[in-house]
XYZ file of C-alpha atoms in Angstrom:
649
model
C -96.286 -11.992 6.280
C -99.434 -10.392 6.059
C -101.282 -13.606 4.554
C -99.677 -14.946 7.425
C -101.211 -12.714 10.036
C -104.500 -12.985 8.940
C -104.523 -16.808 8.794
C -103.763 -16.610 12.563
C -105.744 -14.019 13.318
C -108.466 -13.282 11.287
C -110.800 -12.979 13.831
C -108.982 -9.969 14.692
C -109.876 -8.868 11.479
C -113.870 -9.563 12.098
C -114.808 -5.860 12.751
C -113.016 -4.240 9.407
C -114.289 -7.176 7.372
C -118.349 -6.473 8.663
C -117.996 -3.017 8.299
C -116.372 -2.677 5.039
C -118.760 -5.693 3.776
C -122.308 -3.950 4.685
C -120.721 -0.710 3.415
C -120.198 -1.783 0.250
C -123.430 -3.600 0.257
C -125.007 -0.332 0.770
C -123.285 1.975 -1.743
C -124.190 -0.896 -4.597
C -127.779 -1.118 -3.841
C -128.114 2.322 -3.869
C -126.267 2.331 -7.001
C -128.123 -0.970 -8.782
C -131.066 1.971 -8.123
C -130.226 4.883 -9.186
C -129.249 3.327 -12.746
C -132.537 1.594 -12.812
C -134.164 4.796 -12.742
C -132.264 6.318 -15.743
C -135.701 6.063 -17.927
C -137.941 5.659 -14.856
C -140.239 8.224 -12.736
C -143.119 8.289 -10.165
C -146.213 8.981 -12.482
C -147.822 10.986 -9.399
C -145.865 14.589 -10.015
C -146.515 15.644 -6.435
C -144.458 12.603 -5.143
C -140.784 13.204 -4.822
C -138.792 12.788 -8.449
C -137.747 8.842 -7.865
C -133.959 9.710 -9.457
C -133.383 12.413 -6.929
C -134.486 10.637 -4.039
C -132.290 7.739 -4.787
C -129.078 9.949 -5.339
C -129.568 11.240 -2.171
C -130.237 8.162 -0.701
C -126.845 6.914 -2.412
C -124.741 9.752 -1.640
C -126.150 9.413 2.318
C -125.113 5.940 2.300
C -121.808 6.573 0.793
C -121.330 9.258 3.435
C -122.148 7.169 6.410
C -120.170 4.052 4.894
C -117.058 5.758 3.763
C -116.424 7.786 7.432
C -117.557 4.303 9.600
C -115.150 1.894 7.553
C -112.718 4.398 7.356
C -112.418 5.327 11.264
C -112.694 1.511 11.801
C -110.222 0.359 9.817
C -108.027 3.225 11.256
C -108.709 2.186 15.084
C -107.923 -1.616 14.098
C -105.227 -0.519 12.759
C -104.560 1.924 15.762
C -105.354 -1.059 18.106
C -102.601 -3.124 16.948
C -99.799 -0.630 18.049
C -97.749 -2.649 20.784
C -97.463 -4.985 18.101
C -96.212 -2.325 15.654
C -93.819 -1.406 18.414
C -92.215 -4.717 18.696
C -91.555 -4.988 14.858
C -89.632 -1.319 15.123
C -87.804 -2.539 17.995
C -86.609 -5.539 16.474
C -85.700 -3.468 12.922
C -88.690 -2.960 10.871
C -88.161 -0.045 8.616
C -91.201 2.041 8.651
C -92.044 1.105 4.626
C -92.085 -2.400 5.740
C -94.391 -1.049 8.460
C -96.974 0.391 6.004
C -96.259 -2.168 3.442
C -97.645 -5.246 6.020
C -100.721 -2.993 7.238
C -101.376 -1.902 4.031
C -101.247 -5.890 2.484
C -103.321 -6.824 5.624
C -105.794 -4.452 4.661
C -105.638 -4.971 0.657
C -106.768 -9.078 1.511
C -109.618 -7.916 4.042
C -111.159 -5.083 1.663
C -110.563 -7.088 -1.731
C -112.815 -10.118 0.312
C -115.019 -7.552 2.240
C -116.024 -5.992 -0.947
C -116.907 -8.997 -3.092
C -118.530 -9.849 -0.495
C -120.362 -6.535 0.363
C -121.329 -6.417 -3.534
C -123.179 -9.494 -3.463
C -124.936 -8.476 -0.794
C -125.966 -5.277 -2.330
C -127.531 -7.035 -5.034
C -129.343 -9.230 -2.762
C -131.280 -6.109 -0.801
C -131.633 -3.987 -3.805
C -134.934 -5.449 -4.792
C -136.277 -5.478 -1.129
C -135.543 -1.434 -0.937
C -137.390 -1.244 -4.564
C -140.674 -2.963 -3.104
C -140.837 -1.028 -0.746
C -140.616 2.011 -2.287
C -143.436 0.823 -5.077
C -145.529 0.205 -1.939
C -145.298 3.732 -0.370
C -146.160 4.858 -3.958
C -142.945 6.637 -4.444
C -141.981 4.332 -7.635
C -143.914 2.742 -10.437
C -145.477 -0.081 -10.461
C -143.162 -2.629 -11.845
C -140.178 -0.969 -10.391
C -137.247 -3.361 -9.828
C -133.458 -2.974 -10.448
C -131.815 -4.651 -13.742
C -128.198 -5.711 -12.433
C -125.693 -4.237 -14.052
C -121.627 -4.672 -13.025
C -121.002 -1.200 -13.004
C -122.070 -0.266 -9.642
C -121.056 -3.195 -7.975
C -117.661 -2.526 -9.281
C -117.705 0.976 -8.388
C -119.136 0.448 -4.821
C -116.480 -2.311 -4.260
C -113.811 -0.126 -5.489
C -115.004 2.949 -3.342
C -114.561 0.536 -0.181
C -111.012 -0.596 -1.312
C -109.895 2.690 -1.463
C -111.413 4.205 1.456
C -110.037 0.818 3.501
C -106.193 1.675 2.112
C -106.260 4.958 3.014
C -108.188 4.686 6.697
C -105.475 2.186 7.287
C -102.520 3.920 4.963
C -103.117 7.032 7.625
C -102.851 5.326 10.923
C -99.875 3.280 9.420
C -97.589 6.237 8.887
C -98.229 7.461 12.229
C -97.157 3.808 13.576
C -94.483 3.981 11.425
C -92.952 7.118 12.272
C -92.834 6.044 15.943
C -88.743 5.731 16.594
C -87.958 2.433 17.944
C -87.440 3.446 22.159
C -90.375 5.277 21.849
C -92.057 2.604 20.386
C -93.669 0.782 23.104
C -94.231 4.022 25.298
C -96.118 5.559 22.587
C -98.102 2.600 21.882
C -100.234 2.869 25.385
C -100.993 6.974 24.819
C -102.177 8.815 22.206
C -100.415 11.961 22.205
C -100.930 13.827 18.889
C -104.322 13.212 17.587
C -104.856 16.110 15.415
C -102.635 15.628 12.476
C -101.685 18.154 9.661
C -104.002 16.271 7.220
C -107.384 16.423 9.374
C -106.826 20.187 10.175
C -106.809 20.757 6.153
C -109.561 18.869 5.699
C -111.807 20.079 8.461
C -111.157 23.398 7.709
C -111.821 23.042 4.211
C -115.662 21.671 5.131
C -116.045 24.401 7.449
C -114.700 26.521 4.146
C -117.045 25.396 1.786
C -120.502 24.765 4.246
C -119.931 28.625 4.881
C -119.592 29.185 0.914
C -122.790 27.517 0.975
C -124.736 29.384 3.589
C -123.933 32.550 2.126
C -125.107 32.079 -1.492
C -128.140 30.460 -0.061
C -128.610 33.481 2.025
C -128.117 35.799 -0.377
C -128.733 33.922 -3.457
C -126.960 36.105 -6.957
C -128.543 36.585 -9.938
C -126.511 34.289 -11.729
C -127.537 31.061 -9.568
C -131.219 32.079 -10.041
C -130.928 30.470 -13.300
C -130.371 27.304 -12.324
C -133.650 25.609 -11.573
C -132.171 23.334 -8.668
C -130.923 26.275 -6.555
C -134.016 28.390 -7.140
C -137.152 26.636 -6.782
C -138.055 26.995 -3.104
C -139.172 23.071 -3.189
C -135.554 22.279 -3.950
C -134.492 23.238 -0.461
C -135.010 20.806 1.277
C -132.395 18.931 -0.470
C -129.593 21.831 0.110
C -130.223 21.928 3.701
C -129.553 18.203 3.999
C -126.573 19.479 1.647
C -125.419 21.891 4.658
C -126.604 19.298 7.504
C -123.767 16.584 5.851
C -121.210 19.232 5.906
C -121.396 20.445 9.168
C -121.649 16.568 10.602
C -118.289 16.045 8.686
C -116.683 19.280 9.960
C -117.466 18.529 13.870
C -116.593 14.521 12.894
C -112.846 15.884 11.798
C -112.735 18.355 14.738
C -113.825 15.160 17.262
C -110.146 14.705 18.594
C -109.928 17.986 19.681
C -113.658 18.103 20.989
C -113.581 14.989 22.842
C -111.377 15.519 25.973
C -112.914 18.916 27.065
C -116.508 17.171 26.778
C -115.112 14.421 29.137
C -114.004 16.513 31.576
C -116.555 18.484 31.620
C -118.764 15.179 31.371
C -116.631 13.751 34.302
C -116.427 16.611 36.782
C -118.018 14.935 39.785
C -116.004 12.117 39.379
C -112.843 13.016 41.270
C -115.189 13.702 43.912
C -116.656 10.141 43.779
C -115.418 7.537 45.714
C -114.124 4.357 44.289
C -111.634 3.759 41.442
C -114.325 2.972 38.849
C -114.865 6.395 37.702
C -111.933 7.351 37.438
C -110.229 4.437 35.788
C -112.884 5.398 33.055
C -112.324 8.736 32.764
C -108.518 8.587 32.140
C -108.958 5.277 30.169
C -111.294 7.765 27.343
C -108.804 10.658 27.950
C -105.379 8.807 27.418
C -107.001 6.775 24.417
C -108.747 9.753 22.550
C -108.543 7.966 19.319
C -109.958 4.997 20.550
C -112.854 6.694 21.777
C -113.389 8.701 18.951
C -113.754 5.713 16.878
C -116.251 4.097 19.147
C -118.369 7.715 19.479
C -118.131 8.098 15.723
C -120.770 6.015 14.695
C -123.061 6.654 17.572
C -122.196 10.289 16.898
C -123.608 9.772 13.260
C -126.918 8.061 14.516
C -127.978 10.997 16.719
C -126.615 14.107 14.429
C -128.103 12.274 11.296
C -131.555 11.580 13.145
C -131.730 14.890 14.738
C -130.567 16.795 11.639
C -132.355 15.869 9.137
C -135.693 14.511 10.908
C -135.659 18.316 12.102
C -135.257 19.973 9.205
C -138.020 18.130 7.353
C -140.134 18.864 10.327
C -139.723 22.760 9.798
C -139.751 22.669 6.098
C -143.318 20.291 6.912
C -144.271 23.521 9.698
C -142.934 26.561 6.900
C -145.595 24.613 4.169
C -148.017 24.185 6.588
C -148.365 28.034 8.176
C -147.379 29.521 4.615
C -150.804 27.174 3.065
C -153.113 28.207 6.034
C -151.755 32.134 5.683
C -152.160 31.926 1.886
C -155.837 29.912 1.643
C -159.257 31.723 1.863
C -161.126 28.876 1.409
C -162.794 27.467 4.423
C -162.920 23.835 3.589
C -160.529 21.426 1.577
C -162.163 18.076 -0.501
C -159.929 15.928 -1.068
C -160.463 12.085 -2.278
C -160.069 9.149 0.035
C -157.313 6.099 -1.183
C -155.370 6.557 -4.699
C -158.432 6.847 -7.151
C -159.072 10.594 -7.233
C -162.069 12.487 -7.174
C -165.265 11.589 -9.324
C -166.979 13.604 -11.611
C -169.558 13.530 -9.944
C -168.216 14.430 -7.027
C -166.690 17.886 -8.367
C -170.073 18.291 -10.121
C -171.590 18.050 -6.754
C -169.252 20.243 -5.002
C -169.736 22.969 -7.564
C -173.211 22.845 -7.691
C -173.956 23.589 -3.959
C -175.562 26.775 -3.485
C -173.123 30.255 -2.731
C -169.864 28.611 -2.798
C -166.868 29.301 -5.414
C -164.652 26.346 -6.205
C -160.805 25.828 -7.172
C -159.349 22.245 -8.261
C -155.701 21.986 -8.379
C -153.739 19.131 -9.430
C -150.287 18.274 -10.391
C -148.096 18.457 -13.658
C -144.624 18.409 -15.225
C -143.636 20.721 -18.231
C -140.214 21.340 -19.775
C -138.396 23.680 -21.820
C -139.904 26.611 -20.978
C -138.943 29.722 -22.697
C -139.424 32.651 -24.829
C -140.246 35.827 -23.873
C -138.964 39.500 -25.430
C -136.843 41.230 -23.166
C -135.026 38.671 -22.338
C -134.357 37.689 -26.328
C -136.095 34.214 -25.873
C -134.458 32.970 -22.907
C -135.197 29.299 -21.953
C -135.249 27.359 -18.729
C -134.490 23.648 -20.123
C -135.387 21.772 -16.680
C -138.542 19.845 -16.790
C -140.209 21.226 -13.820
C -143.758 20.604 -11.752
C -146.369 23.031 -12.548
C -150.091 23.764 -10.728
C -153.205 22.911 -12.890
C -155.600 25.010 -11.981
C -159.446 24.683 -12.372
C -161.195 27.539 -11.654
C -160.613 30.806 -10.418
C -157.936 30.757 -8.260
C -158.343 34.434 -6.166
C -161.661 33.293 -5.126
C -160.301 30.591 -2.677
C -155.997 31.470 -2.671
C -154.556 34.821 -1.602
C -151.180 34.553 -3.737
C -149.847 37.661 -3.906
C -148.457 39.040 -7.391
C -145.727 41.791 -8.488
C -147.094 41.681 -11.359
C -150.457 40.928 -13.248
C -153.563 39.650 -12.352
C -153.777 35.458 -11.051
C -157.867 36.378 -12.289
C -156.682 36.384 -15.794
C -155.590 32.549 -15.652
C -157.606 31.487 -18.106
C -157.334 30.034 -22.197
C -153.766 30.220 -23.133
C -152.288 31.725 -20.409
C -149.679 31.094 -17.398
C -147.841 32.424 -14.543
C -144.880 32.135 -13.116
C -143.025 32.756 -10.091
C -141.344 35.869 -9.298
C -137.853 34.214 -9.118
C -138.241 32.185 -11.977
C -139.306 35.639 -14.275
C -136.848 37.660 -12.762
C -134.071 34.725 -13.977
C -135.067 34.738 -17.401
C -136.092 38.413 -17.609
C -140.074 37.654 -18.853
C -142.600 40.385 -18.055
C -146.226 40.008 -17.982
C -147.592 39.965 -21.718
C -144.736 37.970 -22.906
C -144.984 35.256 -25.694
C -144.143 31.821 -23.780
C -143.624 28.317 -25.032
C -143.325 24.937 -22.815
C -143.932 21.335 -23.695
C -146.881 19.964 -21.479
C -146.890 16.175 -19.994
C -147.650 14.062 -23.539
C -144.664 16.653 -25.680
C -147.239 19.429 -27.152
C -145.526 22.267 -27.507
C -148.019 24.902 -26.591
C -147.400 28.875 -26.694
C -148.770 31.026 -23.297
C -149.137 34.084 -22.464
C -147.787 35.509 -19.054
C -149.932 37.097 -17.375
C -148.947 36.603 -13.664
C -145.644 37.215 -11.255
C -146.652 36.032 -8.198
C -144.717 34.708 -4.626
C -145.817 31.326 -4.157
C -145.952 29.369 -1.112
C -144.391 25.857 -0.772
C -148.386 24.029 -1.698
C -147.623 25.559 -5.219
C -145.575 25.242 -7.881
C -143.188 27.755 -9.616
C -145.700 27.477 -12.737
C -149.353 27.940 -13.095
C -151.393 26.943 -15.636
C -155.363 26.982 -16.626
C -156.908 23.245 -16.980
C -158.503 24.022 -20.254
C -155.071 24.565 -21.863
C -153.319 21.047 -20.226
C -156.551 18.616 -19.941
C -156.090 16.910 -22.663
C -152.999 16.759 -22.670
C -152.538 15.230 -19.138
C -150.812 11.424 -19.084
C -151.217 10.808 -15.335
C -154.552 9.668 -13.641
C -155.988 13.445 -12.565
C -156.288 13.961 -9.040
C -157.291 16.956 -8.064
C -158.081 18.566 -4.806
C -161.218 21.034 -4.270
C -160.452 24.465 -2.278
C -164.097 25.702 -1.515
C -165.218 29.425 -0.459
C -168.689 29.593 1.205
C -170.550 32.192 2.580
C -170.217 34.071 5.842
C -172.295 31.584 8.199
C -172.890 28.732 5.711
C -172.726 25.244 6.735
C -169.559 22.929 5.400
C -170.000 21.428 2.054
C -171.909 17.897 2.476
C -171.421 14.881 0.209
C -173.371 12.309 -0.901
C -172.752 8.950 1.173
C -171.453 7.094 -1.788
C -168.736 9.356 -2.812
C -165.387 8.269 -1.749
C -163.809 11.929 -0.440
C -163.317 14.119 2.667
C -164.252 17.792 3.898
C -161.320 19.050 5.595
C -161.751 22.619 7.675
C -158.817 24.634 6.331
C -157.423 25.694 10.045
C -157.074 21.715 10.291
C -155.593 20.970 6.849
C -152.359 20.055 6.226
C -150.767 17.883 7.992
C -149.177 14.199 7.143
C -152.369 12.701 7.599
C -153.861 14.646 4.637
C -151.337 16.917 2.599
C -149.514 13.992 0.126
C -146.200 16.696 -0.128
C -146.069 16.048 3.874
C -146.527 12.669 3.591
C -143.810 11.985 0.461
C -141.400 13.968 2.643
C -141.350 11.633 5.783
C -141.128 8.489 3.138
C -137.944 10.374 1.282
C -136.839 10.771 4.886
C -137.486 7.103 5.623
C -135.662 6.690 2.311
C -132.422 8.593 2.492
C -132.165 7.994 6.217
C -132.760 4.675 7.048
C -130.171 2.560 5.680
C -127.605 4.986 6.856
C -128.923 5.002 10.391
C -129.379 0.766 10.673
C -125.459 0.788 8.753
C -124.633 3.138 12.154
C -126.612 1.588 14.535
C -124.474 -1.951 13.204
C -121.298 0.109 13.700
C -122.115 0.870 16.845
C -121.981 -2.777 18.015
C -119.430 -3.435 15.589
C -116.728 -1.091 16.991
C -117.524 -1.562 20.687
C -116.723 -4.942 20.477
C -113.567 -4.326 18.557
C -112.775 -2.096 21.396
C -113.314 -4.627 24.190
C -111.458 -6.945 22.349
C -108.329 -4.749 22.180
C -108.450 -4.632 25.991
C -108.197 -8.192 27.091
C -104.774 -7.473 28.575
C -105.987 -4.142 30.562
C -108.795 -6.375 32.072
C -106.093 -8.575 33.449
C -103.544 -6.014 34.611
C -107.151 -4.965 36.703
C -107.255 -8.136 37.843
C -103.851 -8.763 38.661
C -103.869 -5.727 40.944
C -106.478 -6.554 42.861
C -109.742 -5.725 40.573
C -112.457 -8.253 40.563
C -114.948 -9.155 38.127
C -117.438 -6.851 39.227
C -115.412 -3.490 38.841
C -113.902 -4.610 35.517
C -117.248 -4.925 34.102
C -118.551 -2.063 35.511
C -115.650 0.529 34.660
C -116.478 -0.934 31.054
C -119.892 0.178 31.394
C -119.048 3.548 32.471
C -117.107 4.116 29.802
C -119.603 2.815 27.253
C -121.734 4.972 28.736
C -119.270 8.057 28.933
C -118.600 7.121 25.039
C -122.615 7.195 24.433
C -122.955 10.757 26.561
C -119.749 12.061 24.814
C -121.167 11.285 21.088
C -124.621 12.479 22.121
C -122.968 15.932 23.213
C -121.904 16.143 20.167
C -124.498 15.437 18.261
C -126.913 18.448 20.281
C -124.054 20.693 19.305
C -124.397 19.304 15.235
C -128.362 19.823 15.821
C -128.690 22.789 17.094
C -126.229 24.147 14.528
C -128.172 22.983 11.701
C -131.476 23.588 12.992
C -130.651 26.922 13.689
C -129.330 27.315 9.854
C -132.405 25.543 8.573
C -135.091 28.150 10.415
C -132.610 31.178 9.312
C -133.202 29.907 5.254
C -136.674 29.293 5.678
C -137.913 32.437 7.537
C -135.110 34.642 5.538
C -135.720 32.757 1.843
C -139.142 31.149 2.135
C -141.199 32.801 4.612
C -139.609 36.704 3.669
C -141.055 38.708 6.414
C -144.438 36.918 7.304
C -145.012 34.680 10.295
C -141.710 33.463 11.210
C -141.241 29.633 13.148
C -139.989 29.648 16.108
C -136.123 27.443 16.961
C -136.886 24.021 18.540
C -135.021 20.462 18.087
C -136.704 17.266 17.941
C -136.262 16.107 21.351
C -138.415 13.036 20.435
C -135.960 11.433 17.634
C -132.637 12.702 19.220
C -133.949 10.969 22.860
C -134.861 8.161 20.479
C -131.565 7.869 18.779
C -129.596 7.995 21.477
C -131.276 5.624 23.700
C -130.978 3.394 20.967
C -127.487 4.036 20.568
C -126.729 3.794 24.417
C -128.315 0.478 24.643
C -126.823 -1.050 22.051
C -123.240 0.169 22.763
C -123.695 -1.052 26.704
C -124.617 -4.674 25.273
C -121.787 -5.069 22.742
C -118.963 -3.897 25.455
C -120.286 -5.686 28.872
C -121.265 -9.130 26.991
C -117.983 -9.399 25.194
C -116.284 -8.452 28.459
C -118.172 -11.002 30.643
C -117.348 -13.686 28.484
C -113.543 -12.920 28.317
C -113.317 -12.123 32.108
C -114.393 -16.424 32.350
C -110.917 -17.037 31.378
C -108.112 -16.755 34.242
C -106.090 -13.397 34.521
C -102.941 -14.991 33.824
C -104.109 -16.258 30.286
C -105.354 -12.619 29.306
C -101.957 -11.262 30.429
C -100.716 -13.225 27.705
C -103.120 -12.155 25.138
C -101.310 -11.413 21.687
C -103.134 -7.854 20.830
């Protein structure tokens, strides 16, 4: 019976199949990725590590996939319910119920996610490209196509097809036969046992979160991930996901107070337009949940995480300006780094005092006494630095002297010492960039800001031992009243005042972050921003037979369409709500970590949202879910009234 169904109707079926297809396609790209890069990172240590950046890309795409096919394949299934009714009526048992939804959507998935797979496996190498061309992979990056994540993306999107459909099924099937058809026009109890768990279990566990973040124990100071200040960025996209999914579970009981309160003029309105709209989103909350869902996702996603980056971006910047005494910045122009002679130059100018920094990786670091040789396995980015770094940096220290950076010597960073219990004088060991193990002593604890790295190390120890191209970047200190440094015509580099220094334009850690967001975000978003046309449609198409009872009754063409543009655009104001709520949440979290972890008492920043991306996002959104509802509505209103009464739905 179900092969049956779908032979007749399988364009009913359209909206489940795209969804589930370019899902799937998603998840395995990412996936075809991520195992490329098992043996493969960015030789450019201040660019974003290649594997992480893909994960997260992955697990964003899996997010945004797994809650859009879900909560479509639940409203198709939802949307089917007078028919659902009739089969009680006329004595289906509730298992045979769940049995034909669930074989329906065991065909659509199984074909959806072949499908999807080969589709993955087509885009995968246009997503590596451009990565190699933003310079956050290698040169020669590419995927090598293995089954494994095909077969694992394919089988997420089988499972998470069964169950968005296995859910709505049971409540269809639970219906009692005389209720059957009543309770197949309104949607009465939309917040079931199973989403209350699971909501509050997110809101459980993104609290969990914010509190050892917050406070951050001993014991998860050893872990390199949770500790190093540049890893947080990633956690607060961490805590951003988990509040989106909390407010996404809590939508049913969200959604009809935001209408109202949306809708209050209406009543007041005259005409029927309004109001038909209104009560159409409030009797059929799950409906419009489903169609706000992925718009929902666009504008909480967007304005989440494009305004956490920007604050992390505005902490970096105001802790670099507050921590340099340098007045200028040189810093080479294009990918080649900075000449010899150039730094000879620079150094050579009269009264000025020079520090080069560049960029690193070391791993296994460990030793010390007091701590009984206590090792932090993690390979981890260190500072190179070339020259004396108190002449142009004011880092401050707990312990030691930064002065004494010289020969074989290192410092570390307060939380990194105080998780391994070294002291200054202590014996340390650490494999540089080529595998020499060399042995340093400590003779720094200092707070660094987010420009530098948890581990500092002289250039005389590490310069020979360096396997990336070196490109460093020249701090200068002049004298009171001296003129900026000037360089010789030929020489390929740029004299940046410090009060103007670093922004996108010329700090590369600003830049990699708006590529990782491009990265992580992207796909997600265009998946949405499909969805979004996607489920509108389905939703018009459910509602052939309510445009002719309009009709019937004395509606004409003109009011049908535009009561189906109010509530498109009720749907679009509803989901944006929403969204501003997610935002401001998460923004508001985001500021608290970075003025309470990363700034610690100095200048704090300020709570603002990006108005720019949300406004962005949402007109986006609003546009696109106007087009798929009114076209698909004109073009069914050409048929007579008579013939839509008669629709099968």
């Amino acid at each position: 019976m179900a092969v049956a169904t779908l032979r007749k109707r399988w364009l009913g079926f359209i909206g489940s199949f795209i969804a589930l297809a370019l899902g799937v396609a998603l998840i395995s790209a990412s996936g075809l990725l991520v195992g490329t890069t098992m043996d493969i990172d960015n030789a450019d240590p201040t660019a974003p590590s290649l594997k992480k950046l893909l994960s997260f890309m992955a697990g964003m795409s899996g997010f945004v996939s797994v809650f859009v096919v879900a909560s479509t394949f639940a409203f198709a299934v939802a949307g089917r319910r007078r028919e659902t009714a009739v089969l009680r009526a006329v004595g289906a048992t509730p298992r045979q119920v769940r049995l034909l939804v669930l074989g329906e959507a065991l065909v659509v998935s199984v074909v959806a996610a072949v499908c999807g797979a080969l589709l993955g496996l087509a885009i995968a190498p246009f997503i590596a490209r451009w990565l190699v061309s933003r310079g956050v992979a290698p040169q020669g990056f590419g995927i090598h196509p293995t089954p494994d994540p095909l077969l694992i993306a394919a089988g997420i999107g089988v499972a998470v097809a069964l169950l968005g459909a296995y859910a709505a099924a049971r409540r269809a099937g639970r219906v009692r036969p005389v209720e059957a058809l009543s309770d197949a026009v309104v949607d009465q109890k939309v917040m079931t046992l199973g989403r209350w768990l699971w909501a509050l279990g997110y809101l459980a566990v993104f609290a969990t979160i914010l509190a050892l973040f917050a406070t951050m124990p001993t014991a998860l100071q050893r872990d390199p991930q949770l500790r190093d200040p540049h890893n947080m960025p990633v956690w607060s996209l961490l805590i951003d996901i988990l509040t989106i999914l909390a407010v996404a579970l809590f939508a049913p009981l969200l959604v009809p107070p935001l209408v109202r309160l949306l809708t209050l003029p209406v009543p007041l309105a005259s005409g029927a337009v309004g109001l038909l709209a209104r009560q159409n989103a409030l009797t059929a909350v799950r409906r419009t949940v489903s169609t706000a869902t992925p718009l929902f996702l666009v504008v909480g996603l967007t304005g989440s995480v494009v305004g956490s980056t920007a604050a992390f971006g505005d902490a970096r910047q105001a802790q670099t300006r507050a921590a340099l005494s340098a007045q200028y910045v040189v810093e080479p122009v294009g990918s080649s780094g900075l000449s010899p002679e150039t730094l000879r130059h620079v150094r050579g100018l009269p009264g000025v005092s020079t520090t080069a920094l560049t960029s690193t990786m070391v791993s296994d670091l460990g030793g010390g006494t007091a701590s009984g040789g206590a090792q932090d396995a993690a390979t981890t980015s260190a500072t190179v630095v070339d020259g004396d770094l108190t002449k142009t940096w004011k880092v401050p220290t707990e312990a030691g002297s930064l002065a004494e950076l010289k020969g074989q010597a290192i410092a570390v960073s307060a939380d990194l010492a105080k998780s391994n219990g070294w002291r200054t004088g202590d014996k340390l060991s650490t494999g540089l960039a080529d595998g020499t193990t060399v042995t340093l002593r400590l003779v720094a604890v200092f707070k660094p800001p987010l420009s530098l790295s948890e581990v500092l190390l002289p250039y005389s120890t590490v310069a020979t031992h360096l396997t990336a191209p070196v490109r460093p970047t020249v701090y200068v200190t002049t004298q009171p009243g001296a003129p900026a440094p000037v360089l010789p015509a030929a020489d390929r580099a740029t004299v940046t005042p410090t009060a103007e220094w670093g922004s996108a334009g010329n700090d590369p850690r600003a830049r990699y972050d708006w590529i990782s967001v491009l990265a992580i975000l992207g796909p997600a978003v265009l998946y949405a921003l499909i969805a979004i046309v996607n489920t509108m449609m389905m939703s018009t198409g459910d509602r052939l037979r309510d445009f002719a009872t309009l009709r019937l009754t004395g509606g004409n063409d003109r009011q049908v369409l535009s009561m189906v543009g109010v509530e498109a655009l009720l749907t679009a104001a509803t989901a944006t709500a929403l969204a501003l709520l997610v935002t401001a949440g998460t923004q508001f979290t985001t500021m608290t970590l970075i003025n309470h972890r990363l700034l610690d008492g100095g200048a704090t920043l300020s709570f603002r949202l990006p108005w720019s991306a949300i406004a962005a996002s949402a007109a986006t959104g609003l546009a696109l879910a106007l087009a798929a509802s009114l076209l698909p509505a004109r073009l069914a209103l050409r048929a007579r009234a008579l013939d839509l009464a008669g629709t099968r739905q």
